[in-house]
Amino acid sequence: MPLRDGEVRIYVCGLTPSAQAHLGHARSFLFFDVLRRYLTHRGFKVTYVQNVTDIDDRSINAAKETGEDYHAIIDRYYAEFKASMAKLGILPYDHEPYATKYIEPIQAMIRELIAGGHAYVTKDGIYYRVATFAKYGRLANRNVEELESGARIDVDENKEDPLDFALWKFAKPGEPRWAFDPYGDGRPGWHIECSAMARALLDPRGEGFDVHGGGADLIFPHHENEIAQSEPLMARPPMANFWAHGGLLLFDNRKMAKSLGNFEPLSSLLERHDPQAIRWLFLQTGYRKVMNFTEDSIAAAGLGLARVKAGYRALAEAVPERSAQAALDRRMEAALDDDMNTAAAVAALYEFASRSDTDPERLAYWLGVLGVAPNDSWLDEPSAELPPDFVERLESALRASGTEAALAGATADAAIEHVLELRTQARRAKDWAASDRLRDALQRCGVDVKDSKDGTTWSVAAAG
Ligand SMILES: [Zn+2]
């Protein structure tokens, strides 16, 4: 139940745009987008805050190396991120606070923590005194001893305790800084930014808000620290009634990281894949679970979505009986009321898309609640009746004739165009044998190629 009648207030930890975002970042933001849409369906007014950590060590260090202003770096990556979010159909946020625009509320909170004995001043900054907060570790379900032994040994004679963390970092020469009397110029620590912005925008009276979210990697220490900072200053804890954490996304069973050589920026991944297929893929796995992304899994999600599109098209063209609306509503609400079980919701949509008594408008409505609303292209017939494993077949036909082509994840049309382009290149190089091999591979997969003086065209071969 929400804390205020008819209203749900959500705070989600946003991006630190000091580098390019990848699909792992998008996963939890996509989940919170679906949560917002569903709560709105349920009749709540949703207030959604997602912050921007627009100052951090990485952007400051990058600025030192390149001579660029640190905030110009942040602005560039954040603009790229927002363009990707728009492609993915993420609803605009109600509030999008930048940490550097909240320096005053951040400092006010630090002063209160010092006054209450929860913080202390050292040579290099102001630290939170974890020993003063008895509930520390409860969110992560660990006690302080476990956390201390698990924490990276952070030898720092300034701190009273290894778990203590910085609320304010005094500025080193050349670093961005804000005045903070009487303590000293500097910048905020990451954790206090979220506590202060959540309080300013969602909970000025200190009575808590409804949902605090983020990726599972933020539970400790970030969210644990937010609780420790916020709750001692509140009239009525807890800080958040409900914590929701999106599971980690793996890529071919590994974390995505530049150091592992498997990093792909979100912006380029979105050029290769249909954003709706990405959503569909994520919806099939519970939001808390670790999920493994592969080129095969996104191709399969695209085919699954194609099945729903075909069902929707058939329903939109026929005069459906439209009697299944209540049953569809019941199934979707039962699924999503169950801790946002989007996998069960997707299963229901598959079923209702293939029935003849589903109202296509209601089907479209529910697809919209999941953020995958039909657009005009859904009513277009697919360009060719090629088998669902066409791209795979084409790839192996090419390999058999000595051509390696990475087609996984491509649509059939794109794969065919790609092979025709290879063939054009071969013909330009007068490599007629290669040109013939490519045409034969297409032919074996059911695609006829015709050359004329106007260029090359292709069509799906008649069955038989
Ligand atoms: Zn945060």
Short mmCIF file of C-alpha atoms and ligand atoms in Angstrom, two decimals:
data_model
loop_
_atom_site.label_atom_id
_atom_site.label_comp_id
_atom_site.label_asym_id
_atom_site.label_seq_id
_atom_site.Cartn_x
_atom_site.Cartn_y
_atom_site.Cartn_z
CA MET A 1 0.00 0.00 0.00
CA PRO A 2 1.32 3.46 -0.80
CA LEU A 3 2.16 5.82 2.05
CA ARG A 4 0.02 8.55 0.57
CA ASP A 5 -3.45 7.95 -0.80
CA GLY A 6 -3.39 7.24 -4.51
CA GLU A 7 0.22 8.28 -4.96
CA VAL A 8 3.38 6.23 -5.35
CA ARG A 9 6.74 7.96 -5.04
CA ILE A 10 9.74 6.23 -6.60
CA TYR A 11 13.44 7.12 -6.42
CA VAL A 12 15.82 5.22 -8.70
CA CYS A 13 19.59 5.68 -8.67
CA GLY A 14 20.49 6.85 -12.13
CA LEU A 15 23.56 6.83 -14.26
CA THR A 16 27.01 8.19 -13.51
CA PRO A 17 27.64 9.38 -17.06
CA SER A 18 31.41 9.55 -16.94
CA ALA A 19 31.64 6.86 -19.65
CA GLN A 20 29.35 5.27 -22.22
CA ALA A 21 26.39 3.31 -20.90
CA HIS A 22 25.91 -0.35 -21.82
CA LEU A 23 22.88 -2.61 -21.95
CA GLY A 24 23.40 -3.72 -18.33
CA HIS A 25 22.60 -0.18 -17.21
CA ALA A 26 19.45 -0.18 -19.31
CA ARG A 27 18.06 -3.36 -17.80
CA SER A 28 17.00 -1.98 -14.44
CA PHE A 29 15.85 1.33 -15.94
CA LEU A 30 13.62 -0.65 -18.30
CA PHE A 31 12.18 -2.56 -15.36
CA PHE A 32 11.34 0.62 -13.45
CA ASP A 33 9.71 2.00 -16.59
CA VAL A 34 7.38 -1.03 -16.67
CA LEU A 35 6.68 -0.66 -12.93
CA ARG A 36 5.67 2.96 -13.49
CA ARG A 37 3.39 2.05 -16.36
CA TYR A 38 1.74 -0.72 -14.36
CA LEU A 39 1.20 1.42 -11.26
CA THR A 40 -0.39 4.04 -13.51
CA HIS A 41 -2.68 1.34 -14.93
CA ARG A 42 -3.58 0.51 -11.33
CA GLY A 43 -4.76 4.08 -10.90
CA PHE A 44 -1.88 5.57 -8.92
CA LYS A 45 -0.33 8.92 -9.55
CA VAL A 46 3.34 8.02 -9.87
CA THR A 47 6.11 10.49 -9.07
CA TYR A 48 9.35 9.18 -10.50
CA VAL A 49 12.79 10.57 -9.68
CA GLN A 50 15.96 9.33 -11.35
CA ASN A 51 19.11 11.22 -10.53
CA VAL A 52 22.28 11.96 -12.48
CA THR A 53 25.59 11.57 -10.64
CA ASP A 54 27.24 14.37 -12.55
CA ILE A 55 30.49 14.45 -10.60
CA ASP A 56 32.80 11.56 -9.81
CA ASP A 57 36.47 10.55 -9.81
CA ARG A 58 36.34 9.09 -13.30
CA SER A 59 35.07 12.25 -15.01
CA ILE A 60 37.51 14.40 -13.02
CA ASN A 61 40.43 12.15 -14.00
CA ALA A 62 39.33 12.06 -17.64
CA ALA A 63 39.14 15.86 -17.60
CA LYS A 64 42.68 16.07 -16.19
CA GLU A 65 43.97 13.86 -18.99
CA THR A 66 42.20 15.57 -21.87
CA GLY A 67 42.04 19.15 -20.61
CA GLU A 68 38.31 19.13 -21.25
CA ASP A 69 35.89 20.40 -18.60
CA TYR A 70 34.63 17.48 -16.49
CA HIS A 71 31.03 18.54 -16.97
CA ALA A 72 31.35 18.65 -20.74
CA ILE A 73 32.31 14.96 -20.53
CA ILE A 74 29.28 14.24 -18.34
CA ASP A 75 26.95 16.17 -20.65
CA ARG A 76 28.15 14.30 -23.71
CA TYR A 77 27.68 10.82 -22.24
CA TYR A 78 24.40 11.74 -20.61
CA ALA A 79 22.96 13.04 -23.89
CA GLU A 80 23.93 9.77 -25.56
CA PHE A 81 22.29 7.83 -22.72
CA LYS A 82 19.08 9.84 -22.96
CA ALA A 83 18.89 9.25 -26.72
CA SER A 84 19.17 5.51 -26.04
CA MET A 85 16.46 5.70 -23.37
CA ALA A 86 14.18 7.45 -25.85
CA LYS A 87 14.79 4.70 -28.42
CA LEU A 88 13.88 2.14 -25.79
CA GLY A 89 10.63 3.97 -25.14
CA ILE A 90 11.42 4.96 -21.53
CA LEU A 91 8.88 7.47 -20.20
CA PRO A 92 10.34 10.88 -19.30
CA TYR A 93 11.20 11.21 -15.61
CA ASP A 94 9.21 13.58 -13.40
CA HIS A 95 12.44 14.80 -11.80
CA GLU A 96 15.94 14.36 -13.10
CA PRO A 97 18.12 15.96 -10.41
CA TYR A 98 21.80 16.62 -11.08
CA ALA A 99 23.89 16.19 -7.92
CA THR A 100 25.81 19.41 -8.52
CA LYS A 101 22.52 21.34 -8.49
CA TYR A 102 21.78 20.05 -4.95
CA ILE A 103 24.94 21.10 -3.14
CA GLU A 104 23.01 23.13 -0.56
CA PRO A 105 20.62 20.37 0.53
CA ILE A 106 23.60 17.98 0.57
CA GLN A 107 25.54 20.30 2.87
CA ALA A 108 22.52 20.86 5.10
CA MET A 109 22.26 17.11 5.59
CA ILE A 110 25.97 16.76 6.38
CA ARG A 111 25.65 19.52 9.00
CA GLU A 112 22.75 17.65 10.61
CA LEU A 113 24.74 14.41 10.64
CA ILE A 114 27.72 16.13 12.27
CA ALA A 115 25.44 17.75 14.86
CA GLY A 116 23.94 14.36 15.69
CA GLY A 117 27.33 12.70 16.13
CA HIS A 118 26.91 10.61 12.96
CA ALA A 119 29.77 12.26 11.10
CA TYR A 120 33.27 13.54 11.81
CA VAL A 121 35.77 15.79 10.09
CA THR A 122 39.25 14.58 9.10
CA LYS A 123 42.18 15.97 7.12
CA ASP A 124 40.83 14.89 3.74
CA GLY A 125 37.09 15.01 4.21
CA ILE A 126 33.99 14.43 6.29
CA TYR A 127 33.09 10.83 7.07
CA TYR A 128 29.98 9.00 8.20
CA ARG A 129 30.46 7.14 11.49
CA VAL A 130 28.89 3.73 10.78
CA ALA A 131 29.13 2.65 14.44
CA THR A 132 26.35 5.13 15.29
CA PHE A 133 23.76 3.36 13.15
CA ALA A 134 22.66 0.06 14.66
CA LYS A 135 20.68 -1.09 11.60
CA TYR A 136 23.74 -0.90 9.32
CA GLY A 137 23.89 -3.99 7.10
CA ARG A 138 20.22 -4.89 7.37
CA LEU A 139 19.36 -4.24 3.71
CA ALA A 140 22.27 -6.39 2.54
CA ASN A 141 21.32 -8.87 5.28
CA ARG A 142 24.82 -8.93 6.76
CA ASN A 143 26.25 -7.87 10.07
CA VAL A 144 29.02 -5.35 10.48
CA GLU A 145 31.71 -7.98 11.11
CA GLU A 146 30.88 -9.74 7.84
CA LEU A 147 30.84 -6.48 5.95
CA GLU A 148 34.17 -5.44 7.43
CA SER A 149 35.86 -8.70 6.54
CA GLY A 150 34.33 -8.56 3.05
CA ALA A 151 35.15 -4.93 2.41
CA ARG A 152 38.20 -4.19 0.32
CA ILE A 153 40.95 -3.33 2.77
CA ASP A 154 40.96 0.40 2.52
CA VAL A 155 43.89 1.54 4.64
CA ASP A 156 43.08 5.08 5.58
CA GLU A 157 44.32 6.51 8.84
CA ASN A 158 41.75 9.30 8.52
CA LYS A 159 38.87 6.92 9.16
CA GLU A 160 37.80 5.63 12.56
CA ASP A 161 36.50 2.42 11.01
CA PRO A 162 37.00 0.76 7.62
CA LEU A 163 33.25 0.87 6.91
CA ASP A 164 33.04 4.64 7.43
CA PHE A 165 32.53 6.45 4.14
CA ALA A 166 33.03 9.95 2.77
CA LEU A 167 30.20 12.47 2.87
CA TRP A 168 32.39 15.32 1.65
CA LYS A 169 35.81 15.21 -0.02
CA PHE A 170 38.06 18.23 0.42
CA ALA A 171 39.26 19.49 -2.97
CA LYS A 172 42.71 18.71 -4.25
CA PRO A 173 44.40 21.32 -6.47
CA GLY A 174 42.69 21.68 -9.83
CA GLU A 175 39.54 19.78 -8.84
CA PRO A 176 36.00 21.16 -9.09
CA ARG A 177 34.97 22.53 -5.70
CA TRP A 178 32.15 24.12 -3.74
CA ALA A 179 32.60 26.22 -0.62
CA PHE A 180 31.52 24.58 2.65
CA ASP A 181 32.13 26.69 5.72
CA PRO A 182 33.60 26.14 8.20
CA TYR A 183 34.84 22.75 6.98
CA GLY A 184 36.50 23.38 3.66
CA ASP A 185 35.96 23.54 -0.11
CA GLY A 186 35.28 20.25 -1.83
CA ARG A 187 32.63 18.05 -3.36
CA PRO A 188 30.03 15.60 -2.08
CA GLY A 189 30.48 11.84 -1.81
CA TRP A 190 28.25 9.76 -4.04
CA HIS A 191 26.00 8.27 -1.33
CA ILE A 192 24.95 11.54 0.31
CA GLU A 193 23.82 12.93 -3.06
CA CYS A 194 21.02 10.37 -3.30
CA SER A 195 19.93 10.78 0.33
CA ALA A 196 19.72 14.55 -0.09
CA MET A 197 17.97 14.54 -3.47
CA ALA A 198 15.44 11.90 -2.39
CA ARG A 199 14.65 13.97 0.71
CA ALA A 200 14.39 17.23 -1.24
CA LEU A 201 12.16 15.88 -3.99
CA LEU A 202 10.12 13.09 -2.41
CA ASP A 203 10.21 13.29 1.36
CA PRO A 204 10.86 16.74 2.86
CA ARG A 205 8.96 15.81 6.04
CA GLY A 206 11.08 12.74 6.72
CA GLU A 207 8.21 10.27 6.70
CA GLY A 208 9.53 7.97 3.99
CA PHE A 209 8.58 7.31 0.39
CA ASP A 210 7.33 4.20 -1.39
CA VAL A 211 9.94 2.57 -3.63
CA HIS A 212 13.68 2.97 -3.83
CA GLY A 213 15.30 1.20 -6.74
CA GLY A 214 18.51 0.56 -8.57
CA GLY A 215 20.70 -2.24 -9.84
CA ALA A 216 21.52 -5.11 -7.48
CA ASP A 217 25.15 -3.98 -7.43
CA LEU A 218 24.01 -0.88 -5.50
CA ILE A 219 22.65 -2.74 -2.44
CA PHE A 220 26.02 -2.58 -0.71
CA PRO A 221 27.45 -0.18 0.02
CA HIS A 222 25.45 2.50 -1.80
CA HIS A 223 21.93 1.81 -0.57
CA GLU A 224 23.07 0.66 2.83
CA ASN A 225 24.86 4.01 3.17
CA GLU A 226 21.85 5.98 1.94
CA ILE A 227 19.74 4.38 4.69
CA ALA A 228 22.40 5.10 7.31
CA GLN A 229 22.53 8.77 6.27
CA SER A 230 18.81 9.36 5.90
CA GLU A 231 17.12 7.43 8.68
CA PRO A 232 18.76 9.06 11.73
CA LEU A 233 17.42 12.40 10.46
CA MET A 234 13.89 11.24 9.71
CA ALA A 235 10.73 11.84 11.71
CA ARG A 236 9.43 8.41 10.78
CA PRO A 237 11.80 5.86 9.18
CA PRO A 238 12.21 3.76 7.11
CA MET A 239 13.58 5.74 4.21
CA ALA A 240 11.73 3.58 1.68
CA ASN A 241 8.83 1.23 2.19
CA PHE A 242 10.06 -1.11 -0.52
CA TRP A 243 13.45 -1.68 -2.12
CA ALA A 244 13.56 -3.05 -5.68
CA HIS A 245 16.81 -4.17 -7.27
CA GLY A 246 17.27 -5.17 -10.88
CA GLY A 247 19.43 -8.27 -11.41
CA LEU A 248 22.81 -8.26 -13.07
CA LEU A 249 23.01 -8.66 -16.84
CA LEU A 250 25.72 -10.96 -18.20
CA PHE A 251 26.96 -11.08 -21.77
CA ASP A 252 27.84 -14.58 -22.92
CA ASN A 253 28.08 -15.49 -19.24
CA ARG A 254 30.54 -12.72 -18.42
CA LYS A 255 30.26 -9.25 -17.04
CA MET A 256 30.52 -6.61 -19.73
CA ALA A 257 33.66 -4.56 -19.21
CA LYS A 258 36.18 -2.70 -21.31
CA SER A 259 38.92 -4.69 -19.56
CA LEU A 260 37.34 -7.96 -20.74
CA GLY A 261 37.15 -6.81 -24.34
CA ASN A 262 33.41 -7.46 -24.62
CA PHE A 263 32.19 -3.90 -24.12
CA GLU A 264 29.58 -2.61 -26.52
CA PRO A 265 28.06 0.84 -25.95
CA LEU A 266 24.30 0.83 -25.61
CA SER A 267 24.01 3.30 -28.48
CA SER A 268 25.67 0.94 -30.96
CA LEU A 269 23.81 -2.11 -29.70
CA LEU A 270 20.56 -0.23 -30.36
CA GLU A 271 21.61 0.27 -33.96
CA ARG A 272 21.88 -3.50 -34.42
CA HIS A 273 18.76 -4.57 -32.56
CA ASP A 274 15.09 -3.64 -32.47
CA PRO A 275 14.51 -1.84 -29.12
CA GLN A 276 11.15 -3.57 -28.75
CA ALA A 277 12.87 -6.96 -29.07
CA ILE A 278 15.28 -5.95 -26.29
CA ARG A 279 12.35 -5.10 -24.04
CA TRP A 280 10.64 -8.35 -24.94
CA LEU A 281 13.77 -10.27 -24.02
CA PHE A 282 14.09 -8.56 -20.63
CA LEU A 283 10.40 -9.07 -19.86
CA GLN A 284 10.87 -12.82 -20.19
CA THR A 285 13.16 -12.93 -17.15
CA GLY A 286 12.16 -11.89 -13.63
CA TYR A 287 13.66 -8.50 -12.85
CA ARG A 288 15.60 -9.73 -9.81
CA LYS A 289 17.27 -12.64 -11.59
CA VAL A 290 20.70 -12.65 -13.12
CA MET A 291 20.19 -12.75 -16.87
CA ASN A 292 22.48 -13.80 -19.67
CA PHE A 293 22.33 -11.85 -22.92
CA THR A 294 23.48 -13.55 -26.11
CA GLU A 295 22.98 -12.81 -29.80
CA ASP A 296 20.86 -15.98 -29.95
CA SER A 297 18.64 -14.85 -27.09
CA ILE A 298 17.90 -11.49 -28.70
CA ALA A 299 17.22 -13.18 -32.05
CA ALA A 300 14.80 -15.55 -30.30
CA ALA A 301 13.08 -12.64 -28.57
CA GLY A 302 12.66 -10.96 -31.96
CA LEU A 303 11.00 -14.08 -33.32
CA GLY A 304 8.77 -14.33 -30.25
CA LEU A 305 7.68 -10.75 -30.70
CA ALA A 306 7.04 -11.48 -34.39
CA ARG A 307 4.54 -14.15 -33.28
CA VAL A 308 2.68 -11.60 -31.16
CA LYS A 309 2.75 -9.13 -34.06
CA ALA A 310 1.29 -11.74 -36.39
CA GLY A 311 -1.46 -12.47 -33.86
CA TYR A 312 -2.18 -8.79 -33.40
CA ARG A 313 -2.32 -8.27 -37.17
CA ALA A 314 -4.75 -11.15 -37.62
CA LEU A 315 -6.98 -9.82 -34.83
CA ALA A 316 -6.87 -6.28 -36.20
CA GLU A 317 -7.83 -7.45 -39.68
CA ALA A 318 -10.61 -9.80 -38.61
CA VAL A 319 -13.76 -8.79 -36.80
CA PRO A 320 -12.88 -10.38 -33.48
CA GLU A 321 -15.46 -11.53 -31.00
CA ARG A 322 -13.76 -9.36 -28.39
CA SER A 323 -15.10 -11.45 -25.57
CA ALA A 324 -11.81 -12.17 -23.85
CA GLN A 325 -11.12 -8.73 -22.43
CA ALA A 326 -11.92 -9.52 -18.81
CA ALA A 327 -9.93 -12.74 -18.95
CA LEU A 328 -6.93 -10.92 -20.42
CA ASP A 329 -7.12 -8.19 -17.77
CA ARG A 330 -7.31 -10.79 -15.00
CA ARG A 331 -4.31 -12.71 -16.27
CA MET A 332 -2.16 -9.63 -16.72
CA GLU A 333 -3.02 -8.15 -13.34
CA ALA A 334 -2.49 -11.47 -11.57
CA ALA A 335 0.93 -11.78 -13.18
CA LEU A 336 2.07 -8.23 -12.48
CA ASP A 337 0.63 -8.08 -8.95
CA ASP A 338 2.87 -11.07 -8.21
CA ASP A 339 6.09 -9.05 -7.68
CA MET A 340 5.95 -7.82 -11.29
CA ASN A 341 6.13 -11.28 -12.84
CA THR A 342 6.64 -10.01 -16.39
CA ALA A 343 7.50 -13.52 -17.65
CA ALA A 344 3.98 -14.68 -16.76
CA ALA A 345 2.59 -11.52 -18.38
CA VAL A 346 4.46 -12.28 -21.61
CA ALA A 347 3.15 -15.86 -21.54
CA ALA A 348 -0.39 -14.50 -21.24
CA LEU A 349 0.14 -12.16 -24.19
CA TYR A 350 1.39 -15.03 -26.37
CA GLU A 351 -1.75 -16.94 -25.51
CA PHE A 352 -4.21 -14.11 -26.05
CA ALA A 353 -2.51 -12.98 -29.27
CA SER A 354 -3.23 -16.40 -30.74
CA ARG A 355 -6.89 -16.55 -29.66
CA SER A 356 -9.69 -15.40 -31.93
CA ASP A 357 -11.78 -13.72 -29.22
CA THR A 358 -9.18 -11.18 -28.08
CA ASP A 359 -9.92 -7.51 -28.58
CA PRO A 360 -6.87 -6.20 -30.49
CA GLU A 361 -7.18 -2.82 -28.80
CA ARG A 362 -7.03 -4.42 -25.38
CA LEU A 363 -4.06 -6.51 -26.49
CA ALA A 364 -2.38 -3.31 -27.67
CA TYR A 365 -3.20 -1.64 -24.34
CA TRP A 366 -1.46 -4.36 -22.36
CA LEU A 367 1.51 -4.42 -24.69
CA GLY A 368 1.72 -0.70 -23.96
CA VAL A 369 1.74 -1.33 -20.20
CA LEU A 370 4.86 -3.42 -20.80
CA GLY A 371 6.27 -0.63 -22.97
CA VAL A 372 5.95 -2.57 -26.23
CA ALA A 373 2.93 -0.85 -27.77
CA PRO A 374 2.20 -1.76 -31.39
CA ASN A 375 3.31 0.87 -33.88
CA ASP A 376 2.35 1.26 -37.54
CA SER A 377 4.95 -1.23 -38.68
CA TRP A 378 3.15 -3.99 -36.75
CA LEU A 379 0.40 -3.95 -39.37
CA ASP A 380 2.83 -4.43 -42.26
CA GLU A 381 3.11 -7.94 -43.52
CA PRO A 382 6.60 -9.32 -43.01
CA SER A 383 8.40 -8.88 -46.30
CA ALA A 384 8.80 -12.57 -46.98
CA GLU A 385 7.64 -15.89 -45.68
CA LEU A 386 11.05 -17.17 -44.70
CA PRO A 387 11.46 -19.84 -42.02
CA PRO A 388 12.17 -18.61 -38.51
CA ASP A 389 15.67 -20.08 -38.52
CA PHE A 390 16.43 -18.54 -41.92
CA VAL A 391 19.37 -16.43 -40.75
CA GLU A 392 21.00 -19.40 -39.06
CA ARG A 393 20.53 -21.51 -42.18
CA LEU A 394 21.98 -18.81 -44.37
CA GLU A 395 24.97 -18.49 -42.09
CA SER A 396 25.71 -22.21 -42.27
CA ALA A 397 25.13 -22.31 -46.05
CA LEU A 398 27.68 -19.51 -46.40
CA ARG A 399 30.13 -21.24 -44.11
CA ALA A 400 29.78 -24.44 -46.16
CA SER A 401 30.82 -22.46 -49.23
CA GLY A 402 33.78 -20.86 -47.46
CA THR A 403 32.32 -17.48 -46.45
CA GLU A 404 32.23 -16.42 -42.80
CA ALA A 405 29.52 -13.84 -42.19
CA ALA A 406 28.34 -12.80 -38.73
CA LEU A 407 24.60 -12.54 -39.24
CA ALA A 408 23.34 -13.50 -35.78
CA GLY A 409 20.73 -11.08 -34.54
CA ALA A 410 20.08 -9.64 -38.00
CA THR A 411 16.62 -9.73 -39.53
CA ALA A 412 16.17 -11.93 -42.60
CA ASP A 413 15.99 -8.83 -44.82
CA ALA A 414 19.16 -7.37 -43.37
CA ALA A 415 20.99 -10.69 -43.71
CA ILE A 416 19.99 -11.00 -47.37
CA GLU A 417 21.00 -7.43 -48.11
CA HIS A 418 24.32 -8.05 -46.43
CA VAL A 419 25.04 -11.11 -48.58
CA LEU A 420 24.00 -9.25 -51.74
CA GLU A 421 26.42 -6.51 -50.77
CA LEU A 422 29.22 -9.08 -50.42
CA ARG A 423 28.23 -10.39 -53.84
CA THR A 424 28.35 -6.91 -55.37
CA GLN A 425 31.84 -6.48 -53.96
CA ALA A 426 32.90 -9.85 -55.42
CA ARG A 427 31.51 -8.89 -58.83
CA ARG A 428 33.24 -5.55 -58.72
CA ALA A 429 36.48 -7.45 -58.07
CA LYS A 430 35.54 -9.73 -61.00
CA ASP A 431 35.59 -12.72 -58.65
CA TRP A 432 32.80 -14.51 -60.50
CA ALA A 433 33.30 -17.76 -58.60
CA ALA A 434 32.73 -16.04 -55.26
CA SER A 435 29.73 -14.19 -56.66
CA ASP A 436 28.19 -17.50 -57.79
CA ARG A 437 28.88 -19.16 -54.44
CA LEU A 438 27.03 -16.38 -52.62
CA ARG A 439 24.07 -16.57 -54.99
CA ASP A 440 23.96 -20.36 -54.60
CA ALA A 441 23.96 -20.06 -50.78
CA LEU A 442 20.96 -17.71 -50.97
CA GLN A 443 19.27 -20.06 -53.44
CA ARG A 444 19.75 -23.04 -51.11
CA CYS A 445 17.99 -21.05 -48.39
CA GLY A 446 15.02 -20.25 -50.59
CA VAL A 447 15.97 -16.83 -51.94
CA ASP A 448 15.99 -16.15 -55.70
CA VAL A 449 18.40 -13.52 -56.95
CA LYS A 450 17.79 -11.70 -60.24
CA ASP A 451 20.26 -9.41 -61.94
CA SER A 452 19.07 -6.90 -64.50
CA LYS A 453 20.41 -3.70 -65.95
CA ASP A 454 18.58 -1.83 -63.15
CA GLY A 455 20.37 -3.74 -60.41
CA THR A 456 19.85 -6.84 -58.34
CA THR A 457 16.55 -7.87 -56.80
CA TRP A 458 15.60 -10.84 -54.68
CA SER A 459 12.43 -12.72 -53.89
CA VAL A 460 11.40 -15.72 -51.88
CA ALA A 461 11.45 -18.80 -54.05
CA ALA A 462 8.13 -20.52 -54.61
CA ALA A 463 7.74 -23.46 -52.26
CA GLY A 464 8.38 -26.86 -53.72
ZN ZN B 1 21.73 6.39 -5.29
#
